[in-house]
Coordinates of C-alpha atoms and ligand atoms in Angstrom, one line a residue:
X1 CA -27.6 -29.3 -5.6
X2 CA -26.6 -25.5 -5.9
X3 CA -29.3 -24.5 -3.6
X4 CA -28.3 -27.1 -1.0
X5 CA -24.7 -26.1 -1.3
X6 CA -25.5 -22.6 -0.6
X7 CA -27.9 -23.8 1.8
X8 CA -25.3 -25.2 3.8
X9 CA -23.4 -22.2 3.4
X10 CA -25.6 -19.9 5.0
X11 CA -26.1 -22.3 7.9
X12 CA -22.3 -22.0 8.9
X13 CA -22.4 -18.1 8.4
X14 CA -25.9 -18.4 10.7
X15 CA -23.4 -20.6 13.0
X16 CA -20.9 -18.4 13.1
X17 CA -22.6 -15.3 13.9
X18 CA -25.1 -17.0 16.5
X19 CA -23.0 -15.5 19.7
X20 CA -23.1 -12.1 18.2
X21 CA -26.8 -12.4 17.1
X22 CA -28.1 -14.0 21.0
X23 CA -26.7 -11.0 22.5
X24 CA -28.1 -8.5 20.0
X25 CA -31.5 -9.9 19.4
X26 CA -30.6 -9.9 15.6
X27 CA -31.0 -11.7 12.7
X28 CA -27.6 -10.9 11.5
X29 CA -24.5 -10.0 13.9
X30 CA -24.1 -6.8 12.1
X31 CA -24.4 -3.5 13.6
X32 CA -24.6 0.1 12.4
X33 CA -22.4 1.9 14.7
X34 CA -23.9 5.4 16.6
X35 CA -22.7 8.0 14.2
X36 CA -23.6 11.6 15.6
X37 CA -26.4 13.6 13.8
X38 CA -26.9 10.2 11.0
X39 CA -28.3 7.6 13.8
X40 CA -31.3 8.9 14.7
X41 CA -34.8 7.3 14.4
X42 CA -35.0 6.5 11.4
X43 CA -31.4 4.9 10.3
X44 CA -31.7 2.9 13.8
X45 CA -35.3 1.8 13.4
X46 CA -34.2 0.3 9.7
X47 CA -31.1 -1.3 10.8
X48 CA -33.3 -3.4 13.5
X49 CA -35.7 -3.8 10.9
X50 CA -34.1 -5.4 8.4
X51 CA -32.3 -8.0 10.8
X52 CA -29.3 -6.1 11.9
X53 CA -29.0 -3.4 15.0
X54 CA -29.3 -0.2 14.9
X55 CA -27.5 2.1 17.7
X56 CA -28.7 5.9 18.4
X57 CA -25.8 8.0 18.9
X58 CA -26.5 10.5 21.9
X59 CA -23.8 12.6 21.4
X60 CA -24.5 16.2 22.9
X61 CA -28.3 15.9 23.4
X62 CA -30.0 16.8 26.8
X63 CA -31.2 14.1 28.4
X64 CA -34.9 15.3 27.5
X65 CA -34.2 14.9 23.8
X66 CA -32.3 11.4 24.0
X67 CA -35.6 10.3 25.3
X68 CA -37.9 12.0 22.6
X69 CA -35.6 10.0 20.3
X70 CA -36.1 6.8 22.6
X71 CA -39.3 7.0 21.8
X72 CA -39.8 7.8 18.2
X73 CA -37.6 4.7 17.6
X74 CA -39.4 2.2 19.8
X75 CA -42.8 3.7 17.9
X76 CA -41.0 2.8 14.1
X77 CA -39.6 -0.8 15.7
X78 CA -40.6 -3.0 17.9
X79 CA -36.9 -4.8 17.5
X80 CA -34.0 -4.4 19.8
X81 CA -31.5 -1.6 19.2
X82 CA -29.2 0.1 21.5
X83 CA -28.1 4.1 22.7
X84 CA -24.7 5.2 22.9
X85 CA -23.0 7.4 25.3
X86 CA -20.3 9.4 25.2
X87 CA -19.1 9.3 28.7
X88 CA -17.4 12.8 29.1
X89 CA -21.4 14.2 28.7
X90 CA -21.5 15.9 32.1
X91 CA -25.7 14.7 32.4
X92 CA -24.0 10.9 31.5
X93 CA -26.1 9.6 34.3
X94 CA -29.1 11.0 34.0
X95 CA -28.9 9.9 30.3
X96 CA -28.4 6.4 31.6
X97 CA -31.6 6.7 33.5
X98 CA -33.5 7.6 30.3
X99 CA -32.3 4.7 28.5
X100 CA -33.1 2.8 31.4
X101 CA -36.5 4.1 32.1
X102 CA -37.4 3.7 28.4
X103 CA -36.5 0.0 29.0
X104 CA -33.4 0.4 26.2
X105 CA -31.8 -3.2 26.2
X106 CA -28.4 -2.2 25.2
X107 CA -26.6 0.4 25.9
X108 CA -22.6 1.4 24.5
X109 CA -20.2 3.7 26.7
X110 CA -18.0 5.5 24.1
X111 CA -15.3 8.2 24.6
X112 CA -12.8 6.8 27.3
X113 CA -13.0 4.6 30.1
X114 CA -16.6 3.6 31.3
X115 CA -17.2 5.4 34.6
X116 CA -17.7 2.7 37.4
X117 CA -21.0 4.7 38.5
X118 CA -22.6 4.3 35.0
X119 CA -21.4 0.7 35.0
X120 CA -23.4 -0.2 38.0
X121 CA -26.6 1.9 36.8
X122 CA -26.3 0.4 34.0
X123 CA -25.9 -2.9 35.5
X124 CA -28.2 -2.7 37.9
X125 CA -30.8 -1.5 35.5
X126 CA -31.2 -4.7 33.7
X127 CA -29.2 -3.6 30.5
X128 CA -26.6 -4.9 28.5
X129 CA -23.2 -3.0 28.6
X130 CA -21.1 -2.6 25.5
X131 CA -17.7 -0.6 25.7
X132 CA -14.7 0.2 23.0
X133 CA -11.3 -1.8 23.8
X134 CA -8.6 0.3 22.5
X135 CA -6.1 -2.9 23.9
X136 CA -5.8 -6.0 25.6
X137 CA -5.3 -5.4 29.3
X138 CA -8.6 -2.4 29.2
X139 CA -10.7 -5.5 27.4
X140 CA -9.9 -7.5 30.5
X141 CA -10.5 -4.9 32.7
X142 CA -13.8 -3.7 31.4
X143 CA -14.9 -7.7 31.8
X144 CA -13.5 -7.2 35.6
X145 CA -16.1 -4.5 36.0
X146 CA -18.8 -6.1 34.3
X147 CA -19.3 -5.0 30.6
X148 CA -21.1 -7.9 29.1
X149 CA -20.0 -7.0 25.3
X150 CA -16.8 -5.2 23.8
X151 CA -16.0 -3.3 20.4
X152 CA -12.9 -3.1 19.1
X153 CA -12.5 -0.1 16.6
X154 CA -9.8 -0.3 14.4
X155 CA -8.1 3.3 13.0
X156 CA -9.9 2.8 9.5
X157 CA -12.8 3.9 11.0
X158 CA -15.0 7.1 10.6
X159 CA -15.1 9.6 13.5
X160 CA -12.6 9.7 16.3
X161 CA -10.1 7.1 16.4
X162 CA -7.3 5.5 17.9
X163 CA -3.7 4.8 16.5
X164 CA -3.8 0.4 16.2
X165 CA -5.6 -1.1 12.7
X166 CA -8.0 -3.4 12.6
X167 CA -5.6 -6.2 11.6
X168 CA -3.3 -5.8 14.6
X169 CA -6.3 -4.9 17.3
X170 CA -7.9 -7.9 16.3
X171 CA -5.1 -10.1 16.5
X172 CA -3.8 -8.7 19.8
X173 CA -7.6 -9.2 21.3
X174 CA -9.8 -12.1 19.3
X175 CA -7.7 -15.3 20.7
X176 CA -7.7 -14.0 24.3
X177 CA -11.3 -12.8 25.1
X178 CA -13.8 -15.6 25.0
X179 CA -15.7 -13.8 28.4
X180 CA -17.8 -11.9 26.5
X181 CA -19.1 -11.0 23.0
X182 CA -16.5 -9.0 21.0
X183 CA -17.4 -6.8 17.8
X184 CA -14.9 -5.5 15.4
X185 CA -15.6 -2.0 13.6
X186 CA -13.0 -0.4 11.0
X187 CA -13.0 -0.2 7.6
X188 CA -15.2 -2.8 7.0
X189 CA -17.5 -2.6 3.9
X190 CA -17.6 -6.3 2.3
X191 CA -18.9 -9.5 4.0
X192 CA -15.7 -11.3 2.9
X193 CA -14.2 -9.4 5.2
X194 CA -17.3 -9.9 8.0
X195 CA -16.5 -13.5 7.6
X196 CA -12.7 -13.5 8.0
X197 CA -13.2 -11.7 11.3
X198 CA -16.3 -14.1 12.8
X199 CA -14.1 -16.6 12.2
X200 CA -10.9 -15.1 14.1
X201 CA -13.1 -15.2 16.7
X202 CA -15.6 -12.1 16.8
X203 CA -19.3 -12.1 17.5
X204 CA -19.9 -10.0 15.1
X205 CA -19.1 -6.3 13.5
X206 CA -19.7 -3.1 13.1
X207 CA -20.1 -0.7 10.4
X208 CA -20.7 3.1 10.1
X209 CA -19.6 4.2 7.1
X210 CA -21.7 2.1 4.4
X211 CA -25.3 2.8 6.5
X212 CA -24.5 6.9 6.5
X213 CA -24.5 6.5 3.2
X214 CA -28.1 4.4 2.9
X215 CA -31.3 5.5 1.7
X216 CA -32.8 6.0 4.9
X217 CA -29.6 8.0 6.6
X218 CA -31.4 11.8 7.4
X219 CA -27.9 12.0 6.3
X220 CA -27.5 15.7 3.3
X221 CA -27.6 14.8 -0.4
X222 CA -24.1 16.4 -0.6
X223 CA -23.0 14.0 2.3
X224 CA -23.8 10.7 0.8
X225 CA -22.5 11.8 -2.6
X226 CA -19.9 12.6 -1.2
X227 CA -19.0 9.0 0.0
X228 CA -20.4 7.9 -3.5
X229 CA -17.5 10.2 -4.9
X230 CA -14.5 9.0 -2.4
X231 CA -12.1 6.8 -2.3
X232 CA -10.6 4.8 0.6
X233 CA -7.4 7.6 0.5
X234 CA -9.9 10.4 0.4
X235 CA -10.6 9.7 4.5
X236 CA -7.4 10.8 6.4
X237 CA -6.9 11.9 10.3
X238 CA -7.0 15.1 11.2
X239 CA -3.1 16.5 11.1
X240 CA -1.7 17.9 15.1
X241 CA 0.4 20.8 13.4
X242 CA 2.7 21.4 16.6
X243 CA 3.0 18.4 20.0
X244 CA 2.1 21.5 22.5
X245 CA -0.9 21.5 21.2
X246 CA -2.8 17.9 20.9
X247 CA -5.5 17.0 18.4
X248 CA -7.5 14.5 18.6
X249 CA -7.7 12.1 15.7
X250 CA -10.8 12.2 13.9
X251 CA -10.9 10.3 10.5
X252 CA -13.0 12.5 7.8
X253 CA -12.8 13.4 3.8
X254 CA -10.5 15.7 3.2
X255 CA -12.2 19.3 2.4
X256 CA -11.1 22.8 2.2
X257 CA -11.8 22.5 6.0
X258 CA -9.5 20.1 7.3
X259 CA -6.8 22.4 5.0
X260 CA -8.0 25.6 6.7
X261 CA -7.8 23.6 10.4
X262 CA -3.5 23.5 9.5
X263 CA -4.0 27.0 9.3
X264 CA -6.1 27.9 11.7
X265 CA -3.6 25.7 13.9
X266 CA -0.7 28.0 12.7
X267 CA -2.0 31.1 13.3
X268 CA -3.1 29.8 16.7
X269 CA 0.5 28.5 17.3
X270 CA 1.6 31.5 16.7
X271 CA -0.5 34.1 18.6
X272 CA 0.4 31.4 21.3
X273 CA 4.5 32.3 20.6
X274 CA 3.7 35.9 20.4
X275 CA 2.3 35.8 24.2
X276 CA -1.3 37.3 22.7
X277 CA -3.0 33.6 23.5
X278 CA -1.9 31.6 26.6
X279 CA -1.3 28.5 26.6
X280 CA -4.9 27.1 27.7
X281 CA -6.7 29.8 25.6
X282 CA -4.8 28.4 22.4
X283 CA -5.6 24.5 22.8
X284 CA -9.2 26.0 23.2
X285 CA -9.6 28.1 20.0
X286 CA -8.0 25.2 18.2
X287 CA -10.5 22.8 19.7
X288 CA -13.4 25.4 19.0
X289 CA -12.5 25.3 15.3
X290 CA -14.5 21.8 14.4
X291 CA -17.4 22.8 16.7
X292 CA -20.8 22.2 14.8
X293 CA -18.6 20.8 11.8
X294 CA -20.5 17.6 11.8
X295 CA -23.7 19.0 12.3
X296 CA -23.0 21.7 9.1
X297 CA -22.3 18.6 7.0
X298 CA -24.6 15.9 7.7
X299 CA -27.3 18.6 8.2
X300 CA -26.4 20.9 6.3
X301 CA -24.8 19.5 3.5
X302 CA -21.6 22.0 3.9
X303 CA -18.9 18.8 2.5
X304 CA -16.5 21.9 1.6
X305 CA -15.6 23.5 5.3
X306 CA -18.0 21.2 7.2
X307 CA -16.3 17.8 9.1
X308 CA -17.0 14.8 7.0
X309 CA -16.1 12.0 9.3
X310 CA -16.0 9.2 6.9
X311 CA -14.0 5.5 7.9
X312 CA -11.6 4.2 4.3
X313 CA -14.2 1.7 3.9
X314 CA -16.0 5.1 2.3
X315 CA -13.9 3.5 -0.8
X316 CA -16.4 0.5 -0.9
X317 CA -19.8 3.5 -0.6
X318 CA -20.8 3.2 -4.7
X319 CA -24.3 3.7 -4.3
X320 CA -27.3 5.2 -1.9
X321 CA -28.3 1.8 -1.2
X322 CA -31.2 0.8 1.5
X323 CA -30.0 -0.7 4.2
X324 CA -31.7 -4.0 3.9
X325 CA -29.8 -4.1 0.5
X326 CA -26.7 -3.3 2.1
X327 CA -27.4 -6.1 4.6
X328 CA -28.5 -8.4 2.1
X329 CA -25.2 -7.7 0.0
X330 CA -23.1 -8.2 3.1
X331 CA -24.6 -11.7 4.0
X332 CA -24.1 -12.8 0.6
X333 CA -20.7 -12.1 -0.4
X334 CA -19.5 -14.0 2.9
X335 CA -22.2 -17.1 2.0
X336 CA -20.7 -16.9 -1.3
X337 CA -17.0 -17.2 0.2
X338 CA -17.9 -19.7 1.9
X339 CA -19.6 -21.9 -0.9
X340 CA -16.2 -21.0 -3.0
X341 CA -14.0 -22.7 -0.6
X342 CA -16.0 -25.8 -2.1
X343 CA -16.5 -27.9 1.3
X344 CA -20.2 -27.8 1.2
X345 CA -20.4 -29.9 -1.9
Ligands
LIG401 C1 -20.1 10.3 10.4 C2 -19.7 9.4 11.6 C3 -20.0 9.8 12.9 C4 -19.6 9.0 14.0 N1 -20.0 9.3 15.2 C5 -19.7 8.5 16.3 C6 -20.2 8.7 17.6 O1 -20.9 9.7 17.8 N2 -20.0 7.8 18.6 C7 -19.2 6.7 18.3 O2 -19.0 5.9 19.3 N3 -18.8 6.4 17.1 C8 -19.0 7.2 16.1 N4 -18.6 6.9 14.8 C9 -17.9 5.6 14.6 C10 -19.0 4.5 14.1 O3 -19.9 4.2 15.1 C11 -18.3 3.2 13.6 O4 -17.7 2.6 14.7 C12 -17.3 3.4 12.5 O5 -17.9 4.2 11.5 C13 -16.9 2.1 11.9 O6 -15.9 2.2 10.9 P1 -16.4 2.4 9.3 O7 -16.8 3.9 9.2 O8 -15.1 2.1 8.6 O9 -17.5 1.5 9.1 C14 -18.9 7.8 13.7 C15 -18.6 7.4 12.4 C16 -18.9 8.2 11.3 C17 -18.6 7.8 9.9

């Protein structure tokens, strides 16, 4: 009786995540989002392994290496998983061509609005296209010029961020968008949560945070204690000390780095005032300070002056956990919610 109940469960959690599941080539509609310097080979290959998808995060890399890693995925699974781009890379479409060339199904345009030359390569190339909606009237657009899939990335998350919450994003985007596939990413740890969201409306989600933390994350010791360590309050923005001077938001732990960036930002501010920076020079030495942060502390292990981009859902990080565990945990807790509402009796 238990085992049918739960049974029954699962089917409606396999029902509600089909959409999200078709378009991945998954057994779950869960992915683990690109995370510079963490998704390489061998977080990517055991996300698709285990029945979710794994995403490599391009970031800076030449087009040469982006392939290299192509390839050293697709020789640890033969499962689908996908690249991302950041689309301000100034080789962005010759990095399209790689993934294309290496026969990559998926492929996600981050960092701004998709450049209507990638779309078409992209398009045109056979592969799926996956952007970030930061609001309603971009989501329809990017449908306009083709993207087949669309994440929505509330400000809880890890990494750069926008201003609007999961909560509100979701609500402003889930009941008008039924085009196309949409994925929400943001804070999310617990499959209660996973749940609540598929049924708003979403394909499926997308998590960074709790896989960065997994066994099989290249990610530093230091790193993923770290998360262990943290708390959801622990992973703030980045503070913009004066408006002449923007910074972009990037949601990390708080170190003695992120302290030493308001400093840095003073002293920049006020070389800038004393006429011994100009203007362009100063928004450039501020920008320069995080260079190679993330790389010192995912690499490195530097969590004291190094940029630990962590989302709140770091909170929910208690253990190194392998990521079929994680995704095992993740399916359960919404099957269970679902068997405690009692209708599958
Ligand atoms: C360490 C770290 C690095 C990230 N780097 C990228 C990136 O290079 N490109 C990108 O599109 N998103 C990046 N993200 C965002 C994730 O792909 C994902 O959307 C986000 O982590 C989801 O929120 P969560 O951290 O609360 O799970 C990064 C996140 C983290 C934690």
């Amino acid at each position: 009786m238990l085992n049918s109940v739960s049974q029954a469960a699962e089917a409606d959690f396999e029902a509600l995540g089909a959409r999200g599941c078709a378009f991945l080539g998954s057994k779950l509609p869960i992915l683990a989002g690109a995370m510079s310097w963490v998704s390489e080979r061998n977080l990517v290959s055991a996300m698709s392994n285990a029945g979710g998808f794994g995403v490599i995060a391009c970031g800076a890399m030449p087009p040469e290496l982006l392939a290299k890693e192509i390839a050293a995925t697709q020789a640890l699974t033969d499962k689908p998983f996908g690249v991302n781009l950041i689309t301000m890379h100034p080789k962005l479409d010759e990095l399209v061509q790689v993934c294309l060339t290496a026969k990559v199904g998926h492929i996600v345009l981050a960092g701004g609005i998709p450049p209507g030359p990638a779309v078409r390569a992209v398009k045109d190339g056979g592969a799926k296209l996956i952007a970030f909606a930061p609001a309603l009237v971009l989501a329809k657009r990017f449908i306009k010029s083709g993207v087949d899939a669309l994440i929505i990335e509330g400000s809880e998350a890890g990494g750069h961020i926008g201003p609007v919450s999961l909560t509100v994003l979701a609500q402003e985007i889930l009941p008008h968008i039924s085009e196309v596939p949409v994925f929400v990413a943001g804070g999310l740890g617990r499959g209660e949560a996973i749940l609540g969201y598929l049924e708003m409306g979403a394909a499926g989600a997308q998590l960074g945070t709790r896989f960065a933390a997994s066994v099989e994350s290249i990610a530093h010791a230091n790193f993923k204690n770290a998360f262990v360590r943290a708390n959801a309050r622990d992973a703030l923005p980045s503070i913009q000390l004066d408006e002449r001077f923007p910074v972009i938001p990037v949601r990390g732990l708080v170190n003695a780095g992120t302290k030493k960036f308001l400093a840095h930002q003073a002293e920049v501010v006020q070389k800038f005032q004393s006429g011994a920076l100009d203007k362009t020079a100063a928004q450039l030495e501020i920008e320069h300070f995080w260079a190679g942060a993330l790389r010192r502390a995912v690499i490195d292990g530097d969590v004291e002056t190094g940029s630990v981009m962590a989302g709140q859902s770091v909170g929910m990080v208690t253990e190194i956990q392998p990521v079929a565990e994680i995704l095992a945990e993740l399916k359960a807790q919404a099957v269970a919610a679902l068997v405690a509402r009692g209708n599958h009796a």
